[in-house]
Coordinates of C-alpha atoms and ligand atoms in Angstrom, one line a residue:
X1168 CA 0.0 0.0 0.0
X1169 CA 1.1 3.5 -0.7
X1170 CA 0.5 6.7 0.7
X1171 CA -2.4 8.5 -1.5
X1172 CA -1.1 12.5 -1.9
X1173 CA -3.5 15.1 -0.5
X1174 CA -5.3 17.5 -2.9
X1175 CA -3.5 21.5 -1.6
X1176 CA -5.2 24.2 -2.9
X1177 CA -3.4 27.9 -2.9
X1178 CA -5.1 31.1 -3.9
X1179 CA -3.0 34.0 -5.2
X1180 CA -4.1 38.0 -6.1
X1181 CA -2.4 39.2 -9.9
X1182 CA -0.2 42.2 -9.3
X1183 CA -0.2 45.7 -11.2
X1184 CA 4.0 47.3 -11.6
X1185 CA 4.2 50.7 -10.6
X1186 CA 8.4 50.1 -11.6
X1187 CA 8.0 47.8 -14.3
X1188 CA 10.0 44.9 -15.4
X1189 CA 10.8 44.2 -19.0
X1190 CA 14.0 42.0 -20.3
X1191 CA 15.8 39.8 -18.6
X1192 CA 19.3 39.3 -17.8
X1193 CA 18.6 35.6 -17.8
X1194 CA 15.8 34.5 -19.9
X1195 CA 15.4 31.0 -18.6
X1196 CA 16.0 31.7 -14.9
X1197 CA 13.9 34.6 -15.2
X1198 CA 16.3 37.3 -13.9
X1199 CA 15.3 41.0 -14.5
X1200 CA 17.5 43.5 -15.6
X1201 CA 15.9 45.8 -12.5
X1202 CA 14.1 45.5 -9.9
X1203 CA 10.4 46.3 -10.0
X1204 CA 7.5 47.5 -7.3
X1205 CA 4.1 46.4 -7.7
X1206 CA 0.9 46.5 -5.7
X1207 CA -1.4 43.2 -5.3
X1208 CA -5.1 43.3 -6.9
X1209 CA -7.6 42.7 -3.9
X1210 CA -11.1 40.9 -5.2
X1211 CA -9.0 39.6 -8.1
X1212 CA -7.8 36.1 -7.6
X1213 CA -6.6 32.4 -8.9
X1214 CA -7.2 29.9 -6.9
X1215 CA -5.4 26.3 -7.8
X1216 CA -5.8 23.3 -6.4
X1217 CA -2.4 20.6 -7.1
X1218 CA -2.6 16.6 -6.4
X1219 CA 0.3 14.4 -7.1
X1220 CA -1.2 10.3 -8.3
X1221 CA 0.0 7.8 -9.3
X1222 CA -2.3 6.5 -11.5
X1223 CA -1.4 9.1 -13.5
X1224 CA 1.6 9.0 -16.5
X1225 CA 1.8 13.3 -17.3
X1226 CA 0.1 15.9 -15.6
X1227 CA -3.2 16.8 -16.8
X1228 CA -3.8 20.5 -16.4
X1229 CA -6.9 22.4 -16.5
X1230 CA -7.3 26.1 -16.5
X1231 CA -11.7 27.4 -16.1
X1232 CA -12.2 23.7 -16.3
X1233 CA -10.7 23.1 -19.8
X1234 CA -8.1 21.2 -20.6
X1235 CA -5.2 23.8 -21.1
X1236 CA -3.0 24.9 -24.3
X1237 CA -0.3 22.5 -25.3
X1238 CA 1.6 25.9 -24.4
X1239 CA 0.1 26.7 -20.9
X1240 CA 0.8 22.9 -19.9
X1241 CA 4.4 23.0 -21.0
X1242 CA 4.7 25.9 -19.0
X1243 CA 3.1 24.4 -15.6
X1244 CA 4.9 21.2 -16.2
X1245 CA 8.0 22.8 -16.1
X1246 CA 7.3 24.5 -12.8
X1247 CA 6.0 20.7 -12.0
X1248 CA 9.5 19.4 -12.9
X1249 CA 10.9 22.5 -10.9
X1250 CA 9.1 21.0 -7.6
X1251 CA 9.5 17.1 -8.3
X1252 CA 13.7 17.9 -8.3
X1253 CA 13.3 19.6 -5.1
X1254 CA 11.4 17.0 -3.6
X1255 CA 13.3 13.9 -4.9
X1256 CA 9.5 12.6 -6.7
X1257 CA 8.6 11.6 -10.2
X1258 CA 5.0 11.3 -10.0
X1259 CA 2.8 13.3 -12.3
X1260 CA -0.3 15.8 -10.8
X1261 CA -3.8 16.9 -11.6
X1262 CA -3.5 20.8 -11.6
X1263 CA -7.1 22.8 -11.5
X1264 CA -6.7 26.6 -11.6
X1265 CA -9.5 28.6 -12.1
X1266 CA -9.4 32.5 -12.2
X1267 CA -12.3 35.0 -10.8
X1268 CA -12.0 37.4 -13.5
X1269 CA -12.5 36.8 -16.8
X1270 CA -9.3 35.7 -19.2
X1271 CA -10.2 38.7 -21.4
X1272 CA -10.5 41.3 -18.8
X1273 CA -7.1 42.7 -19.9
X1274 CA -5.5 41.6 -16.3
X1275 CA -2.2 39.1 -16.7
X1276 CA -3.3 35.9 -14.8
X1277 CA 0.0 34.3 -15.2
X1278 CA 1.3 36.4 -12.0
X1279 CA -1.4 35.0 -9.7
X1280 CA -1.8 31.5 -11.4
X1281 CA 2.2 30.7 -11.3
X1282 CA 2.2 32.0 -7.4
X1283 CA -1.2 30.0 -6.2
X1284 CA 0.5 27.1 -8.2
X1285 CA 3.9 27.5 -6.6
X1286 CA 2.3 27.1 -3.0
X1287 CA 0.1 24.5 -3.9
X1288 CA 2.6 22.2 -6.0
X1289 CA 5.4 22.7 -3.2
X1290 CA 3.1 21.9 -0.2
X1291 CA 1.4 19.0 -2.3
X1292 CA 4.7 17.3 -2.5
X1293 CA 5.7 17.7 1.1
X1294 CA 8.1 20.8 1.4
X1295 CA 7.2 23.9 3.4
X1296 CA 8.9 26.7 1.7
X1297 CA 9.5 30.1 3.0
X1298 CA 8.6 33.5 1.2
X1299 CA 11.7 33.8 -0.2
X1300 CA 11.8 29.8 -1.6
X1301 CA 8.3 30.7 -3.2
X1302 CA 8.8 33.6 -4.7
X1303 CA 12.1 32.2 -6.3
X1304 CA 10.3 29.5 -7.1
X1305 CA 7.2 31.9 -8.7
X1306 CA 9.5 33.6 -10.7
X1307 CA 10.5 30.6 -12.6
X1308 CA 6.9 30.6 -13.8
X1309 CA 6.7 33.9 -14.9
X1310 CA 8.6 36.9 -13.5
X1311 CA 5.6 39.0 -12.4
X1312 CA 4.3 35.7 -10.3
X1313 CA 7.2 36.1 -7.8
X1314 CA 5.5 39.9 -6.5
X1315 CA 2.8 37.8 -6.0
X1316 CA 3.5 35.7 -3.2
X1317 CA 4.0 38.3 -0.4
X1318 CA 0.9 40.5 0.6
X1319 CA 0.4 44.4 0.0
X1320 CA 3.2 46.9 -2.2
X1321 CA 6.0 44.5 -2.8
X1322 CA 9.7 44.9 -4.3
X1323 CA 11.5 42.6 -6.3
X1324 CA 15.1 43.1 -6.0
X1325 CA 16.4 41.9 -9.7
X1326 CA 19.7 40.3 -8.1
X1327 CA 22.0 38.4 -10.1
X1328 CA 21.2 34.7 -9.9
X1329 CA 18.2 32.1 -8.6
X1330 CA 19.3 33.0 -5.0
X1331 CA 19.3 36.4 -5.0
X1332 CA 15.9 37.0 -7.4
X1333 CA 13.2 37.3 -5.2
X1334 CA 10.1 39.6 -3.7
X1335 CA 9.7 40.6 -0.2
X1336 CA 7.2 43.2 0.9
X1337 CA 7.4 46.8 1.1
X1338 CA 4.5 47.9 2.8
X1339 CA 1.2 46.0 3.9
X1340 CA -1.9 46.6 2.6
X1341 CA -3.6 48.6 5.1
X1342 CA -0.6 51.3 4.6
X1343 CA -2.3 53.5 1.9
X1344 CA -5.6 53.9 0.8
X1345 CA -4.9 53.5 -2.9
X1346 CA -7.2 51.5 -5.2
X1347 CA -6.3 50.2 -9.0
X1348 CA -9.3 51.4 -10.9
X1349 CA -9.0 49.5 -14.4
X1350 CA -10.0 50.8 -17.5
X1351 CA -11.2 48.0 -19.9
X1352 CA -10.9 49.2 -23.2
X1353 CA -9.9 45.7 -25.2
X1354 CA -10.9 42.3 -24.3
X1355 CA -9.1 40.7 -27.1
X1356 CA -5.9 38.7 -26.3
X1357 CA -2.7 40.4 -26.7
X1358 CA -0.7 39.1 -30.0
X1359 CA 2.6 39.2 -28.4
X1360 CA 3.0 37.5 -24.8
X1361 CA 5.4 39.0 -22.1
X1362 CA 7.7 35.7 -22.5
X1363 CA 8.4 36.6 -26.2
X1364 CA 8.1 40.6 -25.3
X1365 CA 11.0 40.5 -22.7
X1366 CA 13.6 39.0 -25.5
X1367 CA 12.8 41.5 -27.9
X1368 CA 13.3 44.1 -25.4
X1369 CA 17.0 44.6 -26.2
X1370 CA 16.4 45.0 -29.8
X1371 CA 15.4 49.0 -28.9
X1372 CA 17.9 51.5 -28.8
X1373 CA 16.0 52.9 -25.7
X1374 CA 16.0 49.8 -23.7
X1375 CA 20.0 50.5 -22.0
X1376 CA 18.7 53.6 -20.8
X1377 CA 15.3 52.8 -19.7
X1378 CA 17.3 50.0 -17.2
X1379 CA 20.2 52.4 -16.5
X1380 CA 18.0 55.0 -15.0
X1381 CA 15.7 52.3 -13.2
X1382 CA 17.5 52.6 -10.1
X1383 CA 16.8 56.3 -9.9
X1384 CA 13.2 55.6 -10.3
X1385 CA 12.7 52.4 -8.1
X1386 CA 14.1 54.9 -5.2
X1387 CA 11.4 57.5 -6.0
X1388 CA 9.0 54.7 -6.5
X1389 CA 9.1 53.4 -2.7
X1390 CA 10.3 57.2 -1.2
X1391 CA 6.7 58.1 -2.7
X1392 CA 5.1 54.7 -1.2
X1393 CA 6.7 54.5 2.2
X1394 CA 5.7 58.5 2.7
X1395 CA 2.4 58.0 1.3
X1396 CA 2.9 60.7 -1.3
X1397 CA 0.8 60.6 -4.1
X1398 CA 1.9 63.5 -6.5
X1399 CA 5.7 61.6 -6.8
X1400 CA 3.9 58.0 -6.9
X1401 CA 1.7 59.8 -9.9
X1402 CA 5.2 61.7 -11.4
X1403 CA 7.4 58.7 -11.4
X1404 CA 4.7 55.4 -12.2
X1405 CA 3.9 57.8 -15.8
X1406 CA 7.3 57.8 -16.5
X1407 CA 8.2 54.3 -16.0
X1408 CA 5.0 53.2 -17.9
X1409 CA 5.8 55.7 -20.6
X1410 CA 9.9 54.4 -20.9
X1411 CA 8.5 51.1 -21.3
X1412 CA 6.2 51.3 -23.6
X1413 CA 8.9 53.7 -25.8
X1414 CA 10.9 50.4 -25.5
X1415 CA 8.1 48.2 -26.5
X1416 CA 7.5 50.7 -29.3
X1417 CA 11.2 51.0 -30.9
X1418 CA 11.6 47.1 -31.1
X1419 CA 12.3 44.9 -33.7
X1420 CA 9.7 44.1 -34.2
X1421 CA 7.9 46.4 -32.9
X1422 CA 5.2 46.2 -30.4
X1423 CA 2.8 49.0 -30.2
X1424 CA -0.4 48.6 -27.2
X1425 CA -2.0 51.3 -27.7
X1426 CA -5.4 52.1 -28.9
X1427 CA -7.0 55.6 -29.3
X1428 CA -9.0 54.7 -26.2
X1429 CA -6.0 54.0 -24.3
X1430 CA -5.3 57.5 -25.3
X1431 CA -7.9 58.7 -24.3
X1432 CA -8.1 57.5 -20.9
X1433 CA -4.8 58.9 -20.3
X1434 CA -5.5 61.9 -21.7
X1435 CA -8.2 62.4 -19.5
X1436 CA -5.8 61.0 -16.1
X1437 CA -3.9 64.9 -16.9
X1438 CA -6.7 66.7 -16.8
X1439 CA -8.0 64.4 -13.4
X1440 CA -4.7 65.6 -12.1
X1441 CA -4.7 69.1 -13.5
X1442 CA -7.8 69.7 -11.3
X1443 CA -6.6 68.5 -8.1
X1444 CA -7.5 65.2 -8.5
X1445 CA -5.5 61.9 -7.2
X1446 CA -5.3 59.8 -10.4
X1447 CA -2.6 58.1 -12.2
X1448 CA -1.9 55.9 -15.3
X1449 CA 0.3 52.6 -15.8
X1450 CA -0.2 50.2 -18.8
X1451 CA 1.1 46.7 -19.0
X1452 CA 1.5 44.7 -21.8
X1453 CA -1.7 45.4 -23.5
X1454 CA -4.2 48.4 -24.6
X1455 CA -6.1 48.4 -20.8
X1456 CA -4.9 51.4 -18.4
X1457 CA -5.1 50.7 -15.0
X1458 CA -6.0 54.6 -13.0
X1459 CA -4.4 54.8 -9.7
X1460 CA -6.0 56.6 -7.5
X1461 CA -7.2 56.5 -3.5
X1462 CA -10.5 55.1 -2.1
X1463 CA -12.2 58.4 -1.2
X1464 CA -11.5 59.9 -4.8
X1465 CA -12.8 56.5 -6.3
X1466 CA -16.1 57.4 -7.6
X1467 CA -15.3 60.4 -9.4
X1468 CA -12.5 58.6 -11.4
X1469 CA -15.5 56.2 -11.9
X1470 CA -17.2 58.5 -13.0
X1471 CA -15.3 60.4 -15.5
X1472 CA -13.6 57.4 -17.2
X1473 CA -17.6 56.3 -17.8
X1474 CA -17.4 59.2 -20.3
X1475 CA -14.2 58.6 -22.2
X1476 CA -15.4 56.8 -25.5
X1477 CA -14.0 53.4 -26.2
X1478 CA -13.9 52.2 -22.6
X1479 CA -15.6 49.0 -22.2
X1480 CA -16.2 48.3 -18.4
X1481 CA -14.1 49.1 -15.3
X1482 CA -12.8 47.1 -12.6
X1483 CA -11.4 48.2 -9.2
X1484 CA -9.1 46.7 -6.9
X1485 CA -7.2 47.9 -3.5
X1486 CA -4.2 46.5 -2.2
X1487 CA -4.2 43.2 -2.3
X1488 CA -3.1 40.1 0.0
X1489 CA -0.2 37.7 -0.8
X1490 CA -0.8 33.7 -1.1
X1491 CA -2.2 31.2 1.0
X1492 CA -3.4 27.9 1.7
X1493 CA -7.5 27.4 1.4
X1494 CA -9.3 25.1 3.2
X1495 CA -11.8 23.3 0.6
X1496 CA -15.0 22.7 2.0
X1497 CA -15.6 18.8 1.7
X1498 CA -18.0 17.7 -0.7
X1499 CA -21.3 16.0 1.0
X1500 CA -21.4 12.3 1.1
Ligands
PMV2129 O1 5.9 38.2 -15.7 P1 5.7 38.5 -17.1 O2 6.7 37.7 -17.9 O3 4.3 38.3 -17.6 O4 6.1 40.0 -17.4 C1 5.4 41.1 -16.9 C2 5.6 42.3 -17.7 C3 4.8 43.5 -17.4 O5 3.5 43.1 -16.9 C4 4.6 44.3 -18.7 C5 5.5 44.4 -16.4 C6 5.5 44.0 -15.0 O6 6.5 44.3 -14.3 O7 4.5 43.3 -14.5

């Protein structure tokens, strides 16, 4: 008789960068060229459940309960392998993940699907890794997934090699009142995936000095989050969003976002701002802005991006939690 593997299931928030990351230093390992500050997504989650069998010869992955991409599978398999070497095991898993917000909403669910799957895959195979362990361990899923593991506005310092490439937490949630109100203005999914984005990152002439000068920004980054300031978060988020998507922009080839809605939504972030008003824009790697902004000022963002033609929906989150273990509710006999 063997000993049957318990089902672990993990649950893990997607992050928005406020420093962004983009090229890598190592593409395999997954080691930035900077370091990068993000904030967690509250409300916004993907919750994973991992179980090691024996009866089974590969994984079998599901992602919203259908069986995933040859692609996505590769990917989790690898993170599978990652764990199995750790833990001195060969046998293959059933991996459910299943996110809360819709694949098309223009959020990045690799961050909070390779974080919830780093907790549960480690703990379903015995080990009990610390923050550190699981964020290293995140980040060999997908770079982003590593600031998701600890909770609230979290750095990840670049470092140089696997042991030195990892997140810890700047501030906890309850430090600041801010809120990422998101404005979806594509649902489509992006042509050109981060994995491929970071390698062409080097092909812009802009890229050396968007990573020499990242330094100089991280520091204003967390000066602006650790004194709760919002006009230098505001100054110095733009600016990073704006260097990278000039890099993204000057590729070869090159990769361009931006739709006239985009533009229009942060067009209308100046003139929030212009008026007094505490809003700010970063893009990721797609058309969507997400509007910074603080809890009390909230509803008049709301408000104004509902007149901004081309916007589709919008979705708010505050600061977010980092991952944990969930209890599942046994089914009834
Ligand atoms: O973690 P990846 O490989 O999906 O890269 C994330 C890249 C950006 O979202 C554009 C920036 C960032 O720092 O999250």
């Amino acid at each position: 008789m063997h000993m049957e593997f318990q089902p672990i299931t993990a649950i893990a928030h997607p992050n928005i960068a406020f420093i962004k990351y983009w090229g890598n230093k190592d593409d395999v390992l997954r080691i930035p060229l900077n370091s990068s500050i993000s904030m967690n997504l509250d409300g916004l989650s993907t919750q994973t459940t991992v179980q090691f069998d024996k009866a089974l010869d590969d994984d079998e992955i599901f992602i919203n309960q259908m069986p995933a991409s040859d692609e996505a599978s590769k990917r989790v398999t690898d993170l599978l392998d990652i764990v199995r070497g750790v833990s001195g095991m060969v046998t293959a898993a059933k991996v459910n993940s299943q996110n809360n917000f819709p694949m098309g909403s223009g959020i990045a669910s690799s961050a909070s699907a390779f974080a919830a799957l780093s907790l549960a895959a480690s703990r379903a195979a015995g080990l009990c890794l610390d923050e550190v362990a699981l964020s290293r361990l995140a980040r060999r899923g997908s770079g982003s997934a590593c600031r998701s593991i600890p909770a609230g506005i979290v750095a990840w310092h670049a470092g140089t090699r696997d042991e030195d490439s990892f997140a810890e937490q700047l501030v906890p949630s309850g430090h600041w009142d801010l809120v990422d109100c998101l404005a979806v203005v594509s649902e489509n999914h992006k042509t050109v995936g981060s994995t491929d984005g970071h390698r062409l990152a080097s092909t812009s002439p802009l890229q050396g000095m968007r990573v020499t000068d990242s330094d100089r920004r991280y520091q204003r980054c967390r000066q602006a989050i650790l004194n709760k300031d919002f006009e230098l978060l505001a100054d110095v988020i733009e600016q990073d969003s704006n260097l990278m998507h000039s890099v993204m922009s000057t590729s070869k080839p090159e990769l361009i976002y931006w739709t006239e809605a985009t533009l229009n939504v942060i067009h209308m972030v100046s003139r929030m701002r212009k008026i007094g008003l505490e809003a700010a824009y970063t893009i990721d790697a797609g058309p969507n802005v997400h509007v910074i902004t603080l809890k009390e000022t909230l509803n008049v963002v709301e408000t104004q991006l509902a007149n901004i033609s081309g916007i589709l929906h919008t979705l708010s989150a505050p600061i977010g939690g980092g991952v944990r273990l969930v209890a599942l509710q046994a089914e009834p006999s």
